Every structure is written in structure tokens, then in C-alpha cells.
């Protein structure tokens, strides 16, 4: 099920920060209450391979995202205790020491199940009934959520494919431009480039100039 153009699920989940503080978080309510955009990214597992490269890349983009009124939240189905152990593992040992944004611990898989991003498939066993095939961890799903709690972008990568963090910054810039100016952003639009009016005349003028 796609959530683009819809409200993000109104579900409260457990999370932990780099200081080791455990808390509950509802992303839909947080976006509205704080008036901020949210970049939520899911990754398969702590202590794996592609995953730490992504978590460090999002940390490196944290300041740029904050300039854009956007907060970062990471998420997986690992427990808060495993998250904290990984947060305290040095970067040169495959850890994510230095990551400062919160990490969701969706151990009951409530939120990831609603989002439909788990690697699971139900199969029928002749003796034991319904069983599950797959790893029961999430794909590399990413959600951009606006200040009203609405999802304005979602994407899902398969396990081996790391994300390009710069593309999410570009998408946030584009959406913010639409919010501020009422124009739409054409293909390959970047901050500072020409946008266009969503009319027949607008597209004709844009294409004739580009």
C-alpha cells in the first residue's frame, strides 16, 4: 500500500537516542506538533554492511536537513538495546558511533507491517498451518513527511542497494518550493533553477526556454 499523498500512520513506537534514553514516538503527531518535516528511513539490520554507510551518510546531512526544517529518524526491527550497542561501536569497527538522531525499535513490527515494507511471505504448511518465509526485516524504505503529517515521497530499495542522501535533500527543496511559491518542479529541478506554473501555458513557456 502506498502512503504518498496520505497521512503517515498514526502509530506510536519505541525508540532510543544516542544517549541511551528510551522513549515513545509517534511520527505523524511529532511532525504536526513541532511543525517540521520528517525524513524517516528504514534499514534491514544493525551490525550489518550497507546499513552503517547509510546511517553515517544521513548523519553527515543532518545539518543541511535542519536548515530545511527537517528532522531525521532511523528505524529497523532491532531492539533498543541492540541499537544502543551499535551506537557505541566505533565507526572503524563497523559501528555508528557519532550518529545523533533517534532510532526506532519496531520489534513488534506494528509500524513496518502497516507500511508493508517487511521481507515476509505467508505460506501454508500441511502440519503447522500458516508460517512465514523471508527475513522479517525491512527493505530500505524512505518516507518524507510534511508539517501536516502527510507523506510527500516514499521509496523502497532492495537490501543490497544503498541510498543517495542528496536526492532526498533535493526532494525536500522541491516540495518546499511548491509550498512557498505554488509552482511545480520539473524533471531534474534543483534549488535555484526555474520552476513552472501548472498550466498549459506554463509548461509551454518552460519547454521553449529549456
mmCIF file with all atom_site columns, C-alpha atoms in Angstrom, residues 1-209:
data_model
loop_
_atom_site.group_PDB
_atom_site.id
_atom_site.type_symbol
_atom_site.label_atom_id
_atom_site.label_alt_id
_atom_site.label_comp_id
_atom_site.label_asym_id
_atom_site.label_entity_id
_atom_site.label_seq_id
_atom_site.pdbx_PDB_ins_code
_atom_site.Cartn_x
_atom_site.Cartn_y
_atom_site.Cartn_z
_atom_site.occupancy
_atom_site.B_iso_or_equiv
_atom_site.pdbx_formal_charge
_atom_site.auth_seq_id
_atom_site.auth_comp_id
_atom_site.auth_asym_id
_atom_site.auth_atom_id
_atom_site.pdbx_PDB_model_num
ATOM 1   C CA . UNK A 1 1   ? 0.000  0.000   0.000   1.00 0.00 ? 1   UNK A CA 1
ATOM 2   C CA . UNK A 1 2   ? 1.329  3.422   -0.944  1.00 0.00 ? 2   UNK A CA 1
ATOM 3   C CA . UNK A 1 3   ? 1.073  6.263   1.569   1.00 0.00 ? 3   UNK A CA 1
ATOM 4   C CA . UNK A 1 4   ? 2.140  9.053   -0.800  1.00 0.00 ? 4   UNK A CA 1
ATOM 5   C CA . UNK A 1 5   ? -0.415 11.853  -0.599  1.00 0.00 ? 5   UNK A CA 1
ATOM 6   C CA . UNK A 1 6   ? -1.888 10.345  2.579   1.00 0.00 ? 6   UNK A CA 1
ATOM 7   C CA . UNK A 1 7   ? -1.247 10.844  6.264   1.00 0.00 ? 7   UNK A CA 1
ATOM 8   C CA . UNK A 1 8   ? 1.591  8.819   7.735   1.00 0.00 ? 8   UNK A CA 1
ATOM 9   C CA . UNK A 1 9   ? 0.236  6.040   10.006  1.00 0.00 ? 9   UNK A CA 1
ATOM 10  C CA . UNK A 1 10  ? -0.804 7.372   13.407  1.00 0.00 ? 10  UNK A CA 1
ATOM 11  C CA . UNK A 1 11  ? 1.070  4.706   15.374  1.00 0.00 ? 11  UNK A CA 1
ATOM 12  C CA . UNK A 1 12  ? 3.273  5.090   18.452  1.00 0.00 ? 12  UNK A CA 1
ATOM 13  C CA . UNK A 1 13  ? 6.509  3.086   18.523  1.00 0.00 ? 13  UNK A CA 1
ATOM 14  C CA . UNK A 1 14  ? 9.525  2.656   20.794  1.00 0.00 ? 14  UNK A CA 1
ATOM 15  C CA . UNK A 1 15  ? 12.780 4.488   20.101  1.00 0.00 ? 15  UNK A CA 1
ATOM 16  C CA . UNK A 1 16  ? 16.170 5.271   21.614  1.00 0.00 ? 16  UNK A CA 1
ATOM 17  C CA . UNK A 1 17  ? 18.676 8.091   21.232  1.00 0.00 ? 17  UNK A CA 1
ATOM 18  C CA . UNK A 1 18  ? 22.468 8.100   21.284  1.00 0.00 ? 18  UNK A CA 1
ATOM 19  C CA . UNK A 1 19  ? 22.467 8.932   24.999  1.00 0.00 ? 19  UNK A CA 1
ATOM 20  C CA . UNK A 1 20  ? 20.636 5.698   25.726  1.00 0.00 ? 20  UNK A CA 1
ATOM 21  C CA . UNK A 1 21  ? 17.299 7.319   26.591  1.00 0.00 ? 21  UNK A CA 1
ATOM 22  C CA . UNK A 1 22  ? 14.285 5.179   25.702  1.00 0.00 ? 22  UNK A CA 1
ATOM 23  C CA . UNK A 1 23  ? 11.054 6.895   24.669  1.00 0.00 ? 23  UNK A CA 1
ATOM 24  C CA . UNK A 1 24  ? 7.892  6.514   22.612  1.00 0.00 ? 24  UNK A CA 1
ATOM 25  C CA . UNK A 1 25  ? 7.426  8.384   19.351  1.00 0.00 ? 25  UNK A CA 1
ATOM 26  C CA . UNK A 1 26  ? 4.511  8.988   17.010  1.00 0.00 ? 26  UNK A CA 1
ATOM 27  C CA . UNK A 1 27  ? 5.917  10.416  13.796  1.00 0.00 ? 27  UNK A CA 1
ATOM 28  C CA . UNK A 1 28  ? 2.577  11.698  12.497  1.00 0.00 ? 28  UNK A CA 1
ATOM 29  C CA . UNK A 1 29  ? 1.919  13.606  15.723  1.00 0.00 ? 29  UNK A CA 1
ATOM 30  C CA . UNK A 1 30  ? 5.542  14.777  16.031  1.00 0.00 ? 30  UNK A CA 1
ATOM 31  C CA . UNK A 1 31  ? 5.541  16.363  12.570  1.00 0.00 ? 31  UNK A CA 1
ATOM 32  C CA . UNK A 1 32  ? 2.328  18.264  13.339  1.00 0.00 ? 32  UNK A CA 1
ATOM 33  C CA . UNK A 1 33  ? 3.217  19.257  16.895  1.00 0.00 ? 33  UNK A CA 1
ATOM 34  C CA . UNK A 1 34  ? 6.678  20.562  16.003  1.00 0.00 ? 34  UNK A CA 1
ATOM 35  C CA . UNK A 1 35  ? 5.763  21.958  12.579  1.00 0.00 ? 35  UNK A CA 1
ATOM 36  C CA . UNK A 1 36  ? 8.664  20.133  10.948  1.00 0.00 ? 36  UNK A CA 1
ATOM 37  C CA . UNK A 1 37  ? 9.240  17.858  8.019   1.00 0.00 ? 37  UNK A CA 1
ATOM 38  C CA . UNK A 1 38  ? 10.479 14.350  8.821   1.00 0.00 ? 38  UNK A CA 1
ATOM 39  C CA . UNK A 1 39  ? 12.884 12.153  6.874   1.00 0.00 ? 39  UNK A CA 1
ATOM 40  C CA . UNK A 1 40  ? 12.236 8.628   8.107   1.00 0.00 ? 40  UNK A CA 1
ATOM 41  C CA . UNK A 1 41  ? 14.453 5.895   6.738   1.00 0.00 ? 41  UNK A CA 1
ATOM 42  C CA . UNK A 1 42  ? 14.264 2.170   7.413   1.00 0.00 ? 42  UNK A CA 1
ATOM 43  C CA . UNK A 1 43  ? 17.186 -0.211  7.136   1.00 0.00 ? 43  UNK A CA 1
ATOM 44  C CA . UNK A 1 44  ? 17.302 -4.026  7.491   1.00 0.00 ? 44  UNK A CA 1
ATOM 45  C CA . UNK A 1 45  ? 19.597 -4.755  10.450  1.00 0.00 ? 45  UNK A CA 1
ATOM 46  C CA . UNK A 1 46  ? 22.079 -3.310  12.903  1.00 0.00 ? 46  UNK A CA 1
ATOM 47  C CA . UNK A 1 47  ? 25.646 -4.640  12.725  1.00 0.00 ? 47  UNK A CA 1
ATOM 48  C CA . UNK A 1 48  ? 25.474 -5.361  9.009   1.00 0.00 ? 48  UNK A CA 1
ATOM 49  C CA . UNK A 1 49  ? 27.228 -3.980  5.928   1.00 0.00 ? 49  UNK A CA 1
ATOM 50  C CA . UNK A 1 50  ? 25.473 -1.396  3.753   1.00 0.00 ? 50  UNK A CA 1
ATOM 51  C CA . UNK A 1 51  ? 23.494 -0.149  6.753   1.00 0.00 ? 51  UNK A CA 1
ATOM 52  C CA . UNK A 1 52  ? 26.260 1.701   8.653   1.00 0.00 ? 52  UNK A CA 1
ATOM 53  C CA . UNK A 1 53  ? 27.318 3.530   5.497   1.00 0.00 ? 53  UNK A CA 1
ATOM 54  C CA . UNK A 1 54  ? 23.774 4.874   5.190   1.00 0.00 ? 54  UNK A CA 1
ATOM 55  C CA . UNK A 1 55  ? 23.419 5.854   8.837   1.00 0.00 ? 55  UNK A CA 1
ATOM 56  C CA . UNK A 1 56  ? 26.678 7.819   8.689   1.00 0.00 ? 56  UNK A CA 1
ATOM 57  C CA . UNK A 1 57  ? 25.614 9.440   5.387   1.00 0.00 ? 57  UNK A CA 1
ATOM 58  C CA . UNK A 1 58  ? 22.346 10.635  6.930   1.00 0.00 ? 58  UNK A CA 1
ATOM 59  C CA . UNK A 1 59  ? 24.272 11.940  9.953   1.00 0.00 ? 59  UNK A CA 1
ATOM 60  C CA . UNK A 1 60  ? 26.542 13.928  7.633   1.00 0.00 ? 60  UNK A CA 1
ATOM 61  C CA . UNK A 1 61  ? 23.430 15.502  6.073   1.00 0.00 ? 61  UNK A CA 1
ATOM 62  C CA . UNK A 1 62  ? 21.836 16.331  9.441   1.00 0.00 ? 62  UNK A CA 1
ATOM 63  C CA . UNK A 1 63  ? 22.884 19.995  9.466   1.00 0.00 ? 63  UNK A CA 1
ATOM 64  C CA . UNK A 1 64  ? 21.659 20.571  5.909   1.00 0.00 ? 64  UNK A CA 1
ATOM 65  C CA . UNK A 1 65  ? 18.339 18.955  6.749   1.00 0.00 ? 65  UNK A CA 1
ATOM 66  C CA . UNK A 1 66  ? 17.978 21.046  9.896   1.00 0.00 ? 66  UNK A CA 1
ATOM 67  C CA . UNK A 1 67  ? 18.390 24.168  7.736   1.00 0.00 ? 67  UNK A CA 1
ATOM 68  C CA . UNK A 1 68  ? 15.375 22.879  5.833   1.00 0.00 ? 68  UNK A CA 1
ATOM 69  C CA . UNK A 1 69  ? 13.253 22.431  8.982   1.00 0.00 ? 69  UNK A CA 1
ATOM 70  C CA . UNK A 1 70  ? 13.623 18.653  8.664   1.00 0.00 ? 70  UNK A CA 1
ATOM 71  C CA . UNK A 1 71  ? 14.444 16.068  11.306  1.00 0.00 ? 71  UNK A CA 1
ATOM 72  C CA . UNK A 1 72  ? 15.954 12.625  10.633  1.00 0.00 ? 72  UNK A CA 1
ATOM 73  C CA . UNK A 1 73  ? 14.719 9.419   12.220  1.00 0.00 ? 73  UNK A CA 1
ATOM 74  C CA . UNK A 1 74  ? 16.191 5.982   11.513  1.00 0.00 ? 74  UNK A CA 1
ATOM 75  C CA . UNK A 1 75  ? 14.288 2.737   12.015  1.00 0.00 ? 75  UNK A CA 1
ATOM 76  C CA . UNK A 1 76  ? 14.652 -1.022  11.994  1.00 0.00 ? 76  UNK A CA 1
ATOM 77  C CA . UNK A 1 77  ? 13.141 -4.025  13.756  1.00 0.00 ? 77  UNK A CA 1
ATOM 78  C CA . UNK A 1 78  ? 16.129 -4.407  16.071  1.00 0.00 ? 78  UNK A CA 1
ATOM 79  C CA . UNK A 1 79  ? 15.659 -3.787  19.799  1.00 0.00 ? 79  UNK A CA 1
ATOM 80  C CA . UNK A 1 80  ? 16.605 -0.578  21.559  1.00 0.00 ? 80  UNK A CA 1
ATOM 81  C CA . UNK A 1 81  ? 19.372 -2.471  23.356  1.00 0.00 ? 81  UNK A CA 1
ATOM 82  C CA . UNK A 1 82  ? 20.908 -3.598  20.068  1.00 0.00 ? 82  UNK A CA 1
ATOM 83  C CA . UNK A 1 83  ? 20.607 -0.051  18.695  1.00 0.00 ? 83  UNK A CA 1
ATOM 84  C CA . UNK A 1 84  ? 22.461 1.315   21.717  1.00 0.00 ? 84  UNK A CA 1
ATOM 85  C CA . UNK A 1 85  ? 25.216 -1.268  21.400  1.00 0.00 ? 85  UNK A CA 1
ATOM 86  C CA . UNK A 1 86  ? 25.674 -0.297  17.752  1.00 0.00 ? 86  UNK A CA 1
ATOM 87  C CA . UNK A 1 87  ? 25.652 3.403   18.644  1.00 0.00 ? 87  UNK A CA 1
ATOM 88  C CA . UNK A 1 88  ? 28.535 2.681   20.995  1.00 0.00 ? 88  UNK A CA 1
ATOM 89  C CA . UNK A 1 89  ? 30.561 0.729   18.436  1.00 0.00 ? 89  UNK A CA 1
ATOM 90  C CA . UNK A 1 90  ? 33.347 2.683   16.718  1.00 0.00 ? 90  UNK A CA 1
ATOM 91  C CA . UNK A 1 91  ? 32.984 3.587   13.070  1.00 0.00 ? 91  UNK A CA 1
ATOM 92  C CA . UNK A 1 92  ? 36.224 1.817   12.171  1.00 0.00 ? 92  UNK A CA 1
ATOM 93  C CA . UNK A 1 93  ? 34.758 -1.359  13.664  1.00 0.00 ? 93  UNK A CA 1
ATOM 94  C CA . UNK A 1 94  ? 31.553 -1.224  11.619  1.00 0.00 ? 94  UNK A CA 1
ATOM 95  C CA . UNK A 1 95  ? 29.614 0.779   14.201  1.00 0.00 ? 95  UNK A CA 1
ATOM 96  C CA . UNK A 1 96  ? 27.603 4.001   14.117  1.00 0.00 ? 96  UNK A CA 1
ATOM 97  C CA . UNK A 1 97  ? 29.296 5.928   16.908  1.00 0.00 ? 97  UNK A CA 1
ATOM 98  C CA . UNK A 1 98  ? 28.647 9.616   16.215  1.00 0.00 ? 98  UNK A CA 1
ATOM 99  C CA . UNK A 1 99  ? 25.085 9.168   14.931  1.00 0.00 ? 99  UNK A CA 1
ATOM 100 C CA . UNK A 1 100 ? 22.903 11.599  16.895  1.00 0.00 ? 100 UNK A CA 1
ATOM 101 C CA . UNK A 1 101 ? 19.355 11.177  15.556  1.00 0.00 ? 101 UNK A CA 1
ATOM 102 C CA . UNK A 1 102 ? 16.859 8.794   17.176  1.00 0.00 ? 102 UNK A CA 1
ATOM 103 C CA . UNK A 1 103 ? 16.393 5.187   16.087  1.00 0.00 ? 103 UNK A CA 1
ATOM 104 C CA . UNK A 1 104 ? 13.018 3.465   16.145  1.00 0.00 ? 104 UNK A CA 1
ATOM 105 C CA . UNK A 1 105 ? 12.962 -0.066  17.576  1.00 0.00 ? 105 UNK A CA 1
ATOM 106 C CA . UNK A 1 106 ? 9.964  -1.629  15.820  1.00 0.00 ? 106 UNK A CA 1
ATOM 107 C CA . UNK A 1 107 ? 10.444 -5.020  17.477  1.00 0.00 ? 107 UNK A CA 1
ATOM 108 C CA . UNK A 1 108 ? 6.741  -5.903  17.316  1.00 0.00 ? 108 UNK A CA 1
ATOM 109 C CA . UNK A 1 109 ? 6.747  -4.873  13.643  1.00 0.00 ? 109 UNK A CA 1
ATOM 110 C CA . UNK A 1 110 ? 3.493  -2.969  14.007  1.00 0.00 ? 110 UNK A CA 1
ATOM 111 C CA . UNK A 1 111 ? 4.560  0.088   12.012  1.00 0.00 ? 111 UNK A CA 1
ATOM 112 C CA . UNK A 1 112 ? 6.623  -1.746  9.399   1.00 0.00 ? 112 UNK A CA 1
ATOM 113 C CA . UNK A 1 113 ? 3.731  -4.173  8.835   1.00 0.00 ? 113 UNK A CA 1
ATOM 114 C CA . UNK A 1 114 ? 1.257  -1.346  8.265   1.00 0.00 ? 114 UNK A CA 1
ATOM 115 C CA . UNK A 1 115 ? 3.718  0.280   5.850   1.00 0.00 ? 115 UNK A CA 1
ATOM 116 C CA . UNK A 1 116 ? 4.117  -3.041  4.025   1.00 0.00 ? 116 UNK A CA 1
ATOM 117 C CA . UNK A 1 117 ? 7.921  -2.922  3.910   1.00 0.00 ? 117 UNK A CA 1
ATOM 118 C CA . UNK A 1 118 ? 8.798  -6.241  5.581   1.00 0.00 ? 118 UNK A CA 1
ATOM 119 C CA . UNK A 1 119 ? 10.513 -9.057  3.730   1.00 0.00 ? 119 UNK A CA 1
ATOM 120 C CA . UNK A 1 120 ? 7.869  -11.660 4.623   1.00 0.00 ? 120 UNK A CA 1
ATOM 121 C CA . UNK A 1 121 ? 5.553  -14.018 2.795   1.00 0.00 ? 121 UNK A CA 1
ATOM 122 C CA . UNK A 1 122 ? 2.947  -16.262 4.382   1.00 0.00 ? 122 UNK A CA 1
ATOM 123 C CA . UNK A 1 123 ? 2.987  -19.897 3.318   1.00 0.00 ? 123 UNK A CA 1
ATOM 124 C CA . UNK A 1 124 ? 0.777  -22.791 4.330   1.00 0.00 ? 124 UNK A CA 1
ATOM 125 C CA . UNK A 1 125 ? 2.389  -25.793 5.993   1.00 0.00 ? 125 UNK A CA 1
ATOM 126 C CA . UNK A 1 126 ? 0.431  -29.043 5.865   1.00 0.00 ? 126 UNK A CA 1
ATOM 127 C CA . UNK A 1 127 ? 1.112  -29.777 9.535   1.00 0.00 ? 127 UNK A CA 1
ATOM 128 C CA . UNK A 1 128 ? 1.638  -26.413 11.233  1.00 0.00 ? 128 UNK A CA 1
ATOM 129 C CA . UNK A 1 129 ? -0.662 -24.110 9.293   1.00 0.00 ? 129 UNK A CA 1
ATOM 130 C CA . UNK A 1 130 ? 0.455  -20.606 8.291   1.00 0.00 ? 130 UNK A CA 1
ATOM 131 C CA . UNK A 1 131 ? 4.188  -19.987 8.514   1.00 0.00 ? 131 UNK A CA 1
ATOM 132 C CA . UNK A 1 132 ? 6.340  -17.110 7.331   1.00 0.00 ? 132 UNK A CA 1
ATOM 133 C CA . UNK A 1 133 ? 9.088  -17.125 4.740   1.00 0.00 ? 133 UNK A CA 1
ATOM 134 C CA . UNK A 1 134 ? 11.627 -14.336 4.482   1.00 0.00 ? 134 UNK A CA 1
ATOM 135 C CA . UNK A 1 135 ? 13.869 -12.461 6.883   1.00 0.00 ? 135 UNK A CA 1
ATOM 136 C CA . UNK A 1 136 ? 11.063 -10.438 8.563   1.00 0.00 ? 136 UNK A CA 1
ATOM 137 C CA . UNK A 1 137 ? 13.258 -7.333  8.391   1.00 0.00 ? 137 UNK A CA 1
ATOM 138 C CA . UNK A 1 138 ? 12.522 -4.210  6.393   1.00 0.00 ? 138 UNK A CA 1
ATOM 139 C CA . UNK A 1 139 ? 13.664 -3.177  2.969   1.00 0.00 ? 139 UNK A CA 1
ATOM 140 C CA . UNK A 1 140 ? 15.431 0.193   2.658   1.00 0.00 ? 140 UNK A CA 1
ATOM 141 C CA . UNK A 1 141 ? 12.257 2.282   2.718   1.00 0.00 ? 141 UNK A CA 1
ATOM 142 C CA . UNK A 1 142 ? 12.299 6.081   2.947   1.00 0.00 ? 142 UNK A CA 1
ATOM 143 C CA . UNK A 1 143 ? 9.445  8.457   3.778   1.00 0.00 ? 143 UNK A CA 1
ATOM 144 C CA . UNK A 1 144 ? 9.378  12.240  3.526   1.00 0.00 ? 144 UNK A CA 1
ATOM 145 C CA . UNK A 1 145 ? 6.588  13.670  5.666   1.00 0.00 ? 145 UNK A CA 1
ATOM 146 C CA . UNK A 1 146 ? 5.451  17.284  5.742   1.00 0.00 ? 146 UNK A CA 1
ATOM 147 C CA . UNK A 1 147 ? 4.425  19.540  8.615   1.00 0.00 ? 147 UNK A CA 1
ATOM 148 C CA . UNK A 1 148 ? 0.836  18.269  8.492   1.00 0.00 ? 148 UNK A CA 1
ATOM 149 C CA . UNK A 1 149 ? 1.836  14.611  8.742   1.00 0.00 ? 149 UNK A CA 1
ATOM 150 C CA . UNK A 1 150 ? 1.265  13.923  5.034   1.00 0.00 ? 150 UNK A CA 1
ATOM 151 C CA . UNK A 1 151 ? 3.699  11.741  3.088   1.00 0.00 ? 151 UNK A CA 1
ATOM 152 C CA . UNK A 1 152 ? 5.030  13.580  0.023   1.00 0.00 ? 152 UNK A CA 1
ATOM 153 C CA . UNK A 1 153 ? 7.586  10.981  -1.008  1.00 0.00 ? 153 UNK A CA 1
ATOM 154 C CA . UNK A 1 154 ? 8.191  7.291   -0.418  1.00 0.00 ? 154 UNK A CA 1
ATOM 155 C CA . UNK A 1 155 ? 10.661 4.892   -1.973  1.00 0.00 ? 155 UNK A CA 1
ATOM 156 C CA . UNK A 1 156 ? 11.846 1.350   -1.274  1.00 0.00 ? 156 UNK A CA 1
ATOM 157 C CA . UNK A 1 157 ? 15.241 -0.126  -2.168  1.00 0.00 ? 157 UNK A CA 1
ATOM 158 C CA . UNK A 1 158 ? 16.088 -3.807  -2.054  1.00 0.00 ? 158 UNK A CA 1
ATOM 159 C CA . UNK A 1 159 ? 18.558 -4.890  0.633   1.00 0.00 ? 159 UNK A CA 1
ATOM 160 C CA . UNK A 1 160 ? 21.849 -4.518  -1.309  1.00 0.00 ? 160 UNK A CA 1
ATOM 161 C CA . UNK A 1 161 ? 21.138 -1.008  -2.648  1.00 0.00 ? 161 UNK A CA 1
ATOM 162 C CA . UNK A 1 162 ? 22.322 1.960   -0.596  1.00 0.00 ? 162 UNK A CA 1
ATOM 163 C CA . UNK A 1 163 ? 20.526 5.285   -0.906  1.00 0.00 ? 163 UNK A CA 1
ATOM 164 C CA . UNK A 1 164 ? 21.621 8.654   -2.297  1.00 0.00 ? 164 UNK A CA 1
ATOM 165 C CA . UNK A 1 165 ? 21.012 11.100  0.560   1.00 0.00 ? 165 UNK A CA 1
ATOM 166 C CA . UNK A 1 166 ? 21.414 14.121  -1.734  1.00 0.00 ? 166 UNK A CA 1
ATOM 167 C CA . UNK A 1 167 ? 18.295 13.089  -3.635  1.00 0.00 ? 167 UNK A CA 1
ATOM 168 C CA . UNK A 1 168 ? 16.164 13.409  -0.502  1.00 0.00 ? 168 UNK A CA 1
ATOM 169 C CA . UNK A 1 169 ? 17.535 16.902  0.099   1.00 0.00 ? 169 UNK A CA 1
ATOM 170 C CA . UNK A 1 170 ? 16.616 17.778  -3.498  1.00 0.00 ? 170 UNK A CA 1
ATOM 171 C CA . UNK A 1 171 ? 13.094 16.437  -3.000  1.00 0.00 ? 171 UNK A CA 1
ATOM 172 C CA . UNK A 1 172 ? 12.664 18.424  0.222   1.00 0.00 ? 172 UNK A CA 1
ATOM 173 C CA . UNK A 1 173 ? 13.857 21.567  -1.572  1.00 0.00 ? 173 UNK A CA 1
ATOM 174 C CA . UNK A 1 174 ? 11.401 20.924  -4.398  1.00 0.00 ? 174 UNK A CA 1
ATOM 175 C CA . UNK A 1 175 ? 8.459  20.316  -2.080  1.00 0.00 ? 175 UNK A CA 1
ATOM 176 C CA . UNK A 1 176 ? 9.310  23.424  -0.052  1.00 0.00 ? 176 UNK A CA 1
ATOM 177 C CA . UNK A 1 177 ? 9.409  25.443  -3.290  1.00 0.00 ? 177 UNK A CA 1
ATOM 178 C CA . UNK A 1 178 ? 5.940  24.157  -4.177  1.00 0.00 ? 178 UNK A CA 1
ATOM 179 C CA . UNK A 1 179 ? 4.685  25.060  -0.688  1.00 0.00 ? 179 UNK A CA 1
ATOM 180 C CA . UNK A 1 180 ? 6.109  28.589  -0.829  1.00 0.00 ? 180 UNK A CA 1
ATOM 181 C CA . UNK A 1 181 ? 5.504  29.563  -4.448  1.00 0.00 ? 181 UNK A CA 1
ATOM 182 C CA . UNK A 1 182 ? 2.704  27.352  -5.741  1.00 0.00 ? 182 UNK A CA 1
ATOM 183 C CA . UNK A 1 183 ? 4.798  26.389  -8.754  1.00 0.00 ? 183 UNK A CA 1
ATOM 184 C CA . UNK A 1 184 ? 5.609  22.823  -9.772  1.00 0.00 ? 184 UNK A CA 1
ATOM 185 C CA . UNK A 1 185 ? 9.132  21.464  -10.172 1.00 0.00 ? 185 UNK A CA 1
ATOM 186 C CA . UNK A 1 186 ? 10.089 19.811  -13.486 1.00 0.00 ? 186 UNK A CA 1
ATOM 187 C CA . UNK A 1 187 ? 12.470 16.909  -14.075 1.00 0.00 ? 187 UNK A CA 1
ATOM 188 C CA . UNK A 1 188 ? 15.952 17.317  -12.569 1.00 0.00 ? 188 UNK A CA 1
ATOM 189 C CA . UNK A 1 189 ? 14.919 20.512  -10.772 1.00 0.00 ? 189 UNK A CA 1
ATOM 190 C CA . UNK A 1 190 ? 17.380 21.790  -8.162  1.00 0.00 ? 190 UNK A CA 1
ATOM 191 C CA . UNK A 1 191 ? 17.292 24.726  -5.779  1.00 0.00 ? 191 UNK A CA 1
ATOM 192 C CA . UNK A 1 192 ? 17.844 27.962  -7.713  1.00 0.00 ? 192 UNK A CA 1
ATOM 193 C CA . UNK A 1 193 ? 16.614 26.571  -11.024 1.00 0.00 ? 193 UNK A CA 1
ATOM 194 C CA . UNK A 1 194 ? 13.486 27.654  -12.849 1.00 0.00 ? 194 UNK A CA 1
ATOM 195 C CA . UNK A 1 195 ? 10.183 26.058  -11.860 1.00 0.00 ? 195 UNK A CA 1
ATOM 196 C CA . UNK A 1 196 ? 6.917  26.466  -13.737 1.00 0.00 ? 196 UNK A CA 1
ATOM 197 C CA . UNK A 1 197 ? 3.225  27.142  -13.437 1.00 0.00 ? 197 UNK A CA 1
ATOM 198 C CA . UNK A 1 198 ? 0.985  24.091  -13.616 1.00 0.00 ? 198 UNK A CA 1
ATOM 199 C CA . UNK A 1 199 ? -0.823 25.281  -16.738 1.00 0.00 ? 199 UNK A CA 1
ATOM 200 C CA . UNK A 1 200 ? -0.619 24.546  -20.458 1.00 0.00 ? 200 UNK A CA 1
ATOM 201 C CA . UNK A 1 201 ? 0.978  27.940  -20.952 1.00 0.00 ? 201 UNK A CA 1
ATOM 202 C CA . UNK A 1 202 ? 3.381  27.330  -18.083 1.00 0.00 ? 202 UNK A CA 1
ATOM 203 C CA . UNK A 1 203 ? 4.731  24.069  -19.499 1.00 0.00 ? 203 UNK A CA 1
ATOM 204 C CA . UNK A 1 204 ? 4.956  25.580  -22.993 1.00 0.00 ? 204 UNK A CA 1
ATOM 205 C CA . UNK A 1 205 ? 6.993  28.513  -21.688 1.00 0.00 ? 205 UNK A CA 1
ATOM 206 C CA . UNK A 1 206 ? 9.257  26.232  -19.675 1.00 0.00 ? 206 UNK A CA 1
ATOM 207 C CA . UNK A 1 207 ? 9.919  23.809  -22.532 1.00 0.00 ? 207 UNK A CA 1
ATOM 208 C CA . UNK A 1 208 ? 10.589 26.610  -25.002 1.00 0.00 ? 208 UNK A CA 1
ATOM 209 C CA . UNK A 1 209 ? 13.195 28.062  -22.635 1.00 0.00 ? 209 UNK A CA 1
#
